[in-house]
């Protein structure tokens, strides 16, 4: 069986540049798509005319309601189809295999991020739509002066996780693991990344995101931020202490027991978006050896850079050396621009339909780098493989969002112990032979590390008996 099309999805111009020949939306799904279209139209009209500002409430209802309700209705329409990942045109779909629709969505998302980060005034026409909710949630209007564009962005981000989360729940409804994991990321995004921070603002408290810590929240331990949090009183100091506990204690302990999945696939907002809104694009990850090499250099390079920048800032602040301060300031500014804005935002999400849903997690996230090192060298988490059952169909590799060639391990009966694996579990779910199992119990066979064959001989003998 030639596996190239499955591994490297690309739109066949003759087949599906503009469509997916296997896509047959049900009546419910058509209704959902129509409502989504209404929501998008409301955003476009508000952006291009004064009507949105003149009638913020009806426009907000049409825009957010259309996107939210339409997305949920569309997702629920999936109940008419069998659960699970199906190869019904995925690899020749215009949207899901880098055809015209995929490129259009990618360009639109990228443009949105560029405007958000570098020309927020370009979003002024949309802020009135966020205004009613902003007044309700954080007791202030949504204006450029008070971060209204970020409130609008967080609202849309949370809506995307919630709506596409419904789609993921429907798609993976046959798997308890996926249902709980999807509910988990929906909860963390809605409560800890949206409701709680803005509720704190209404109480005149700092806007805190308690599930993020350094180095993902890259300036948390910068001297100026530490001073700012200390000045904000008990809650600010508690946040600093919590940040230290999270990175120094909770992270290694939880990763030892569960692998990096406890964070990357259950808690993190970036992972949450990837697992929900990014799910249709998970197969677009690059599976080549070159990509694996690049991944290791980049992700550890980013971690080294932010560590060096943080240390330099402190040395400069304590020693009061002017030139060192200038160097550290420049490095941290460049980090914020190149990594925090361009990589994490513009490329990380904007390129979903082109490079897959985990580009940032795989190539750039310094938190993932720390978790990955812990997972690779002292975690109990591994994916065990029953090589005798593998039929080399390649489904597991095709749908691995981190570009891991799972089939290679399965064919050899070796455990998958890779730093990049986020434990999403989709490889195990799509496997038609039940070859793969995510495990974090004690390794009684003594073969949980990479490179050594898993102790599945007994199972093979059972099958042969
Ligand atoms: S190896 Fe499996 S569990 Fe790990 S990231 Fe890939 S698909 Fe997810
Ligand atoms: S492990 Fe399962 S999905 Fe992967 S190649 Fe083997 S049979 Fe196919």
Coordinates of C-alpha atoms and ligand atoms in Angstrom, one line a residue:
X1 CA 0.0 0.0 0.0
X2 CA 1.6 3.3 -1.0
X3 CA 1.5 5.4 2.2
X4 CA 2.8 8.8 0.8
X5 CA -0.6 10.4 0.3
X6 CA -1.6 9.4 3.8
X7 CA 1.6 10.7 5.4
X8 CA 1.9 13.9 3.4
X9 CA -1.6 15.2 2.8
X10 CA -1.9 17.6 -0.1
X11 CA -4.9 18.7 -2.1
X12 CA -5.1 17.1 -5.5
X13 CA -5.9 20.0 -7.8
X14 CA -7.9 17.8 -10.1
X15 CA -10.0 16.3 -7.3
X16 CA -10.6 18.8 -4.6
X17 CA -9.0 22.2 -4.9
X18 CA -12.3 23.8 -3.9
X19 CA -14.3 21.0 -2.3
X20 CA -14.2 17.6 -0.6
X21 CA -15.9 15.0 -2.9
X22 CA -16.8 12.9 0.2
X23 CA -18.3 15.8 2.1
X24 CA -22.1 15.4 2.3
X25 CA -23.5 17.7 5.0
X26 CA -26.7 16.7 6.6
X27 CA -29.6 19.1 6.8
X28 CA -28.7 20.0 10.4
X29 CA -25.1 20.7 9.4
X30 CA -26.3 22.9 6.5
X31 CA -28.3 24.9 9.1
X32 CA -25.2 25.2 11.3
X33 CA -23.1 26.4 8.4
X34 CA -25.7 29.0 7.5
X35 CA -25.7 30.3 11.0
X36 CA -21.9 30.5 11.0
X37 CA -22.1 32.4 7.7
X38 CA -24.5 34.9 9.4
X39 CA -22.1 35.4 12.3
X40 CA -19.2 36.0 9.9
X41 CA -21.2 38.4 7.9
X42 CA -22.1 40.4 11.0
X43 CA -18.4 40.7 11.8
X44 CA -17.6 41.9 8.3
X45 CA -20.3 44.4 8.2
X46 CA -19.3 45.8 11.6
X47 CA -15.7 46.0 10.5
X48 CA -16.5 47.8 7.3
X49 CA -19.3 50.1 8.3
X50 CA -20.6 52.2 11.2
X51 CA -23.6 50.0 11.8
X52 CA -21.9 47.8 14.4
X53 CA -21.0 50.7 16.5
X54 CA -24.5 52.2 16.1
X55 CA -26.3 48.9 17.1
X56 CA -23.8 47.0 19.2
X57 CA -26.2 44.6 20.9
X58 CA -28.0 43.2 17.8
X59 CA -24.7 42.9 16.0
X60 CA -23.0 41.2 18.9
X61 CA -25.9 38.7 19.2
X62 CA -25.8 38.0 15.4
X63 CA -22.0 37.8 15.4
X64 CA -21.2 35.7 18.5
X65 CA -24.6 34.0 18.4
X66 CA -24.2 33.0 14.8
X67 CA -20.7 31.6 15.2
X68 CA -21.5 29.9 18.5
X69 CA -24.9 28.5 17.8
X70 CA -24.0 27.6 14.2
X71 CA -20.8 25.8 15.3
X72 CA -22.7 23.8 17.9
X73 CA -25.5 22.9 15.5
X74 CA -22.9 21.9 12.9
X75 CA -21.0 19.8 15.4
X76 CA -24.1 18.0 16.7
X77 CA -25.0 17.2 13.1
X78 CA -22.0 14.8 13.3
X79 CA -24.1 12.5 15.5
X80 CA -25.7 11.2 12.3
X81 CA -22.3 9.7 11.4
X82 CA -20.4 6.9 13.1
X83 CA -18.0 8.1 15.8
X84 CA -14.3 8.2 15.3
X85 CA -11.8 9.4 12.7
X86 CA -12.8 8.4 9.2
X87 CA -10.8 8.8 6.0
X88 CA -13.7 10.1 4.0
X89 CA -12.0 12.5 1.7
X90 CA -9.7 14.0 4.5
X91 CA -6.6 13.6 2.4
X92 CA -8.2 15.3 -0.7
X93 CA -10.3 17.8 1.1
X94 CA -9.9 21.4 0.1
X95 CA -10.1 22.5 3.7
X96 CA -8.2 19.7 5.4
X97 CA -5.5 19.0 2.8
X98 CA -4.2 22.4 1.9
X99 CA -6.6 23.2 -0.9
X100 CA -8.0 26.6 -1.7
X101 CA -10.3 26.6 1.3
X102 CA -7.5 25.7 3.7
X103 CA -5.2 28.4 2.3
X104 CA -8.1 31.0 2.5
X105 CA -8.7 30.1 6.2
X106 CA -5.0 30.1 6.9
X107 CA -4.5 33.5 5.3
X108 CA -7.5 35.0 7.1
X109 CA -6.3 33.7 10.5
X110 CA -2.8 34.9 9.8
X111 CA -4.1 38.4 8.8
X112 CA -6.2 38.5 12.0
X113 CA -3.2 37.8 14.2
X114 CA -1.0 40.3 12.3
X115 CA -3.6 43.0 12.8
X116 CA -4.1 42.0 16.5
X117 CA -0.5 42.2 17.4
X118 CA 0.8 45.0 15.2
X119 CA -2.1 47.2 14.1
X120 CA -4.9 46.8 16.7
X121 CA -6.5 50.0 15.5
X122 CA -7.6 47.9 12.5
X123 CA -10.0 46.0 14.8
X124 CA -11.6 49.2 16.1
X125 CA -14.8 48.5 14.2
X126 CA -15.3 45.2 16.0
X127 CA -14.8 46.4 19.5
X128 CA -18.4 47.7 19.9
X129 CA -19.5 44.1 19.4
X130 CA -17.4 43.0 22.5
X131 CA -18.6 46.0 24.5
X132 CA -21.8 44.6 26.0
X133 CA -19.9 41.5 27.2
X134 CA -16.9 43.5 28.4
X135 CA -19.1 45.7 30.6
X136 CA -20.8 42.6 32.0
X137 CA -17.7 40.6 32.7
X138 CA -15.0 43.2 33.6
X139 CA -17.1 46.2 34.3
X140 CA -15.6 48.4 31.7
X141 CA -16.1 49.1 28.0
X142 CA -14.0 47.4 25.3
X143 CA -11.7 50.1 23.9
X144 CA -8.2 50.1 22.5
X145 CA -7.0 52.0 25.6
X146 CA -7.9 49.2 28.0
X147 CA -7.0 46.2 26.0
X148 CA -10.5 45.8 24.4
X149 CA -8.9 44.0 21.4
X150 CA -7.5 41.4 23.8
X151 CA -10.9 40.9 25.4
X152 CA -12.4 40.4 22.0
X153 CA -9.7 38.0 21.1
X154 CA -10.0 36.0 24.3
X155 CA -13.8 35.8 23.8
X156 CA -13.4 34.5 20.2
X157 CA -10.7 32.1 21.4
X158 CA -12.9 30.7 24.1
X159 CA -15.8 30.5 21.7
X160 CA -13.6 28.5 19.3
X161 CA -12.6 26.0 22.0
X162 CA -16.2 25.6 23.2
X163 CA -17.8 25.2 19.8
X164 CA -15.1 23.0 18.3
X165 CA -15.0 21.2 21.6
X166 CA -18.6 20.1 20.9
X167 CA -17.5 18.9 17.5
X168 CA -14.6 16.9 19.2
X169 CA -17.0 15.5 21.8
X170 CA -19.3 14.2 19.0
X171 CA -16.4 12.9 16.9
X172 CA -14.7 11.0 19.8
X173 CA -17.9 10.1 21.7
X174 CA -17.0 6.4 21.6
X175 CA -13.8 7.1 23.7
X176 CA -14.1 7.9 27.4
X177 CA -10.5 9.2 27.4
X178 CA -11.2 11.8 24.7
X179 CA -14.5 12.9 26.2
X180 CA -13.0 13.7 29.5
X181 CA -9.9 15.2 28.0
X182 CA -12.0 17.5 25.7
X183 CA -14.2 18.5 28.6
X184 CA -11.1 19.3 30.6
X185 CA -9.6 21.7 28.0
X186 CA -13.0 23.3 27.6
X187 CA -13.3 23.9 31.4
X188 CA -9.8 25.3 31.7
X189 CA -10.2 27.7 28.8
X190 CA -13.7 28.9 29.8
X191 CA -13.1 29.2 33.6
X192 CA -9.4 29.8 34.2
X193 CA -8.5 31.6 31.0
X194 CA -11.7 33.6 30.5
X195 CA -14.2 33.9 33.4
X196 CA -11.8 34.1 36.4
X197 CA -9.2 36.7 35.1
X198 CA -11.9 39.1 34.1
X199 CA -13.9 38.5 37.3
X200 CA -10.7 39.4 39.2
X201 CA -10.6 42.7 37.2
X202 CA -14.0 43.6 38.4
X203 CA -12.8 43.1 42.0
X204 CA -9.9 45.6 41.3
X205 CA -7.5 42.7 41.4
X206 CA -4.7 41.8 38.9
X207 CA -5.8 39.8 35.8
X208 CA -4.2 36.5 36.6
X209 CA -4.0 33.3 34.6
X210 CA -3.3 30.6 37.2
X211 CA -2.7 27.7 34.8
X212 CA 0.1 29.5 33.1
X213 CA 3.6 29.8 34.5
X214 CA 7.1 30.6 33.3
X215 CA 8.4 29.9 30.7
X216 CA 5.1 29.9 28.8
X217 CA 4.1 33.1 30.7
X218 CA 7.6 34.2 29.7
X219 CA 7.9 37.4 31.6
X220 CA 6.4 36.1 34.9
X221 CA 9.8 36.2 36.6
X222 CA 11.3 39.2 34.8
X223 CA 12.4 41.8 37.5
X224 CA 9.8 44.4 36.5
X225 CA 6.9 41.9 36.5
X226 CA 7.9 40.5 39.9
X227 CA 8.0 44.1 41.3
X228 CA 4.6 44.8 39.7
X229 CA 3.0 41.6 41.2
X230 CA 4.5 42.3 44.6
X231 CA 3.1 45.8 44.5
X232 CA -0.4 44.4 43.8
X233 CA -0.6 42.8 47.2
X234 CA -1.3 39.3 48.5
X235 CA -2.8 38.0 45.3
X236 CA 0.2 39.1 43.3
X237 CA 2.6 37.5 45.7
X238 CA 0.5 34.4 45.8
X239 CA 0.7 34.3 42.0
X240 CA 4.5 34.4 42.2
X241 CA 4.7 31.6 44.8
X242 CA 2.2 29.6 42.8
X243 CA 4.3 30.1 39.6
X244 CA 7.4 28.7 41.4
X245 CA 5.5 25.8 42.9
X246 CA 4.0 25.0 39.5
X247 CA 7.3 24.9 37.5
X248 CA 9.5 23.4 40.3
X249 CA 7.2 20.9 42.0
X250 CA 3.9 20.3 40.2
X251 CA 5.4 20.0 36.8
X252 CA 8.0 17.3 37.5
X253 CA 5.8 15.3 39.8
X254 CA 2.7 15.3 37.5
X255 CA 4.9 14.6 34.5
X256 CA 6.6 11.7 36.2
X257 CA 3.2 10.1 36.8
X258 CA 1.3 11.1 33.7
X259 CA 3.7 12.3 31.1
X260 CA 3.4 15.8 29.6
X261 CA -0.2 15.1 28.6
X262 CA -1.5 16.3 32.0
X263 CA -0.6 19.8 30.8
X264 CA -0.4 19.8 27.0
X265 CA -3.6 17.8 26.3
X266 CA -5.7 18.6 29.5
X267 CA -4.9 22.1 30.8
X268 CA -3.0 24.3 28.4
X269 CA -5.1 26.8 26.4
X270 CA -2.8 26.4 23.3
X271 CA -3.2 22.7 23.5
X272 CA -7.0 23.2 24.1
X273 CA -7.3 25.1 20.9
X274 CA -5.2 22.6 19.0
X275 CA -7.3 19.7 20.3
X276 CA -10.6 21.3 19.4
X277 CA -10.4 23.9 16.6
X278 CA -7.2 22.3 15.3
X279 CA -8.5 18.8 15.2
X280 CA -9.5 18.8 11.5
X281 CA -5.9 19.7 10.6
X282 CA -4.0 17.2 12.9
X283 CA -2.8 15.0 10.0
X284 CA -1.0 17.9 8.4
X285 CA 2.0 17.7 10.7
X286 CA 5.3 17.0 9.0
X287 CA 6.4 13.4 9.7
X288 CA 9.9 13.7 8.1
X289 CA 13.1 13.1 10.0
X290 CA 14.2 16.6 9.0
X291 CA 11.2 18.0 10.8
X292 CA 12.1 15.9 13.9
X293 CA 15.6 17.3 13.9
X294 CA 14.4 20.9 13.4
X295 CA 11.9 20.4 16.2
X296 CA 14.6 19.5 18.7
X297 CA 16.8 22.4 17.8
X298 CA 14.1 24.9 17.7
X299 CA 12.1 24.0 20.8
X300 CA 15.2 23.7 23.0
X301 CA 16.7 26.8 21.5
X302 CA 13.6 28.8 22.5
X303 CA 13.9 27.4 26.0
X304 CA 17.6 28.3 26.2
X305 CA 16.8 31.8 25.0
X306 CA 14.1 32.6 27.5
X307 CA 16.2 31.1 30.3
X308 CA 19.2 33.2 29.3
X309 CA 17.1 36.4 29.0
X310 CA 15.5 35.9 32.4
X311 CA 18.9 35.3 34.1
X312 CA 20.5 38.2 32.2
X313 CA 17.7 40.6 33.3
X314 CA 18.3 39.6 37.0
X315 CA 22.0 39.8 36.8
X316 CA 21.8 43.2 35.2
X317 CA 19.2 44.4 37.7
X318 CA 21.3 43.3 40.7
X319 CA 24.7 44.3 39.4
X320 CA 23.3 47.6 37.8
X321 CA 25.5 47.2 34.8
X322 CA 24.2 49.4 32.1
X323 CA 25.3 47.6 29.0
X324 CA 24.2 44.2 30.4
X325 CA 20.8 45.7 31.0
X326 CA 20.6 46.9 27.5
X327 CA 21.6 43.5 26.1
X328 CA 19.0 41.7 28.4
X329 CA 16.3 44.2 27.5
X330 CA 17.0 43.7 23.8
X331 CA 17.0 39.9 24.0
X332 CA 13.7 39.8 26.0
X333 CA 12.1 42.4 23.6
X334 CA 13.1 40.3 20.6
X335 CA 11.8 37.2 22.4
X336 CA 8.5 38.8 22.9
X337 CA 8.3 39.9 19.3
X338 CA 9.6 36.9 17.5
X339 CA 8.5 34.1 19.8
X340 CA 5.7 35.5 22.0
X341 CA 3.8 37.3 19.1
X342 CA 5.0 36.0 15.7
X343 CA 5.7 32.3 16.5
X344 CA 3.1 31.6 19.2
X345 CA 0.3 33.7 17.6
X346 CA 0.7 34.4 13.9
X347 CA 2.4 31.1 12.9
X348 CA 1.2 28.9 15.7
X349 CA -2.5 29.4 15.0
X350 CA -2.6 31.1 11.7
X351 CA -0.9 28.2 10.0
X352 CA -3.2 25.5 11.4
X353 CA -4.6 24.6 7.9
X354 CA -1.1 24.6 6.3
X355 CA 1.2 23.0 8.9
X356 CA -1.1 21.3 11.3
X357 CA -2.5 22.2 14.7
X358 CA 0.6 21.8 16.9
X359 CA 3.3 23.9 15.2
X360 CA 3.8 26.1 18.2
X361 CA 3.6 23.2 20.7
X362 CA 6.1 21.1 18.7
X363 CA 8.6 23.7 17.5
X364 CA 8.4 26.6 19.8
X365 CA 6.8 26.2 23.2
X366 CA 9.4 26.3 26.0
X367 CA 7.0 24.8 28.5
X368 CA 6.6 21.8 26.1
X369 CA 10.4 21.6 26.0
X370 CA 10.7 21.3 29.8
X371 CA 7.8 18.8 30.0
X372 CA 9.3 16.9 27.0
X373 CA 12.7 16.5 28.7
X374 CA 11.0 15.2 31.8
X375 CA 8.8 12.9 29.9
X376 CA 11.7 11.5 27.8
X377 CA 14.0 10.8 30.7
X378 CA 12.1 10.1 33.9
X379 CA 8.4 9.7 33.3
X380 CA 6.4 6.5 33.6
X381 CA 4.3 7.5 30.6
X382 CA 4.7 5.5 27.5
X383 CA 2.6 4.2 24.6
X384 CA 3.0 0.4 24.5
X385 CA 2.7 -1.4 21.3
X386 CA 1.7 -4.9 20.5
X387 CA 3.7 -5.3 17.4
X388 CA 2.3 -8.7 16.5
X389 CA -1.1 -7.2 15.8
X390 CA 0.1 -4.3 13.6
X391 CA -1.0 -4.4 10.0
X392 CA 1.1 -1.4 9.0
X393 CA -1.9 0.6 7.9
X394 CA -0.2 3.9 9.0
X395 CA -3.3 5.4 10.5
X396 CA -1.5 6.1 13.8
X397 CA 1.3 8.0 12.0
X398 CA -1.0 9.9 9.7
X399 CA -3.1 11.3 12.5
X400 CA -0.3 12.0 15.0
X401 CA -0.5 15.8 15.4
X402 CA 3.1 15.9 16.7
X403 CA 4.6 14.3 13.5
X404 CA 5.6 11.1 15.3
X405 CA 5.9 8.0 13.0
X406 CA 4.1 5.8 15.5
X407 CA 3.9 3.0 12.9
X408 CA 7.7 2.6 13.0
X409 CA 7.5 1.8 16.7
X410 CA 4.5 -0.4 16.4
X411 CA 6.0 -2.5 13.6
X412 CA 9.0 -3.2 15.9
X413 CA 7.0 -3.7 19.1
X414 CA 8.8 -0.9 20.7
X415 CA 7.3 1.6 23.2
X416 CA 6.8 5.1 22.0
X417 CA 8.7 7.3 24.4
X418 CA 9.1 10.6 22.6
X419 CA 9.6 14.0 24.2
X420 CA 7.1 15.6 21.8
X421 CA 4.2 13.2 22.4
X422 CA 1.4 15.1 24.1
X423 CA -0.6 12.0 24.9
X424 CA -3.6 13.0 22.9
X425 CA -4.4 9.3 22.4
X426 CA -5.6 9.7 18.9
X427 CA -3.1 7.2 17.5
X428 CA -4.5 4.6 19.8
X429 CA -8.1 5.5 18.9
X430 CA -7.6 5.4 15.2
X431 CA -5.7 2.1 15.3
X432 CA -8.0 -0.6 13.8
X433 CA -6.2 -3.4 15.6
X434 CA -5.9 -2.1 19.1
X435 CA -2.1 -2.2 19.0
X436 CA -1.4 1.0 21.0
X437 CA -2.1 1.7 24.6
X438 CA -1.3 4.8 26.7
X439 CA 0.1 3.7 30.0
X440 CA 1.5 5.3 33.1
X441 CA 1.4 2.5 35.6
X442 CA 4.6 1.0 37.0
X443 CA 6.7 -0.7 34.3
X444 CA 6.7 -4.2 35.7
X445 CA 8.3 -5.5 32.5
X446 CA 11.3 -3.2 32.9
X447 CA 11.1 -2.0 29.3
X448 CA 9.4 1.4 29.4
X449 CA 12.2 3.4 27.9
X450 CA 12.6 4.0 24.2
X451 CA 14.6 1.7 22.0
X452 CA 13.9 -1.4 24.1
X453 CA 11.2 -3.8 23.0
X454 CA 8.0 -3.8 25.1
X455 CA 7.4 -7.0 27.0
X456 CA 4.5 -8.2 24.9
X457 CA 5.8 -11.6 24.2
X458 CA 3.3 -13.1 26.6
X459 CA 0.4 -11.4 24.7
X460 CA 1.7 -12.8 21.4
X461 CA 1.9 -16.3 22.9
X462 CA -1.7 -15.9 24.2
X463 CA -2.8 -15.0 20.7
X464 CA -1.0 -17.9 19.1
X465 CA -2.3 -20.4 21.6
Ligands
LIG1 S1 2.1 9.6 19.5 FE1 -0.1 9.3 19.8 S2 -0.6 10.2 21.8 FE2 1.4 10.9 21.2 S3 1.0 12.9 20.2 FE3 1.1 11.3 18.5 S4 -1.1 10.7 18.3 FE4 -1.0 11.8 20.2
LIG2 S1 -0.2 0.5 15.1 FE1 -2.4 0.3 14.4 S2 -2.7 2.2 13.3 FE2 -0.5 2.0 13.5 S3 0.2 1.0 11.6 FE3 -0.2 -0.6 13.2 S4 -2.3 -1.3 12.8 FE4 -2.1 0.6 11.8

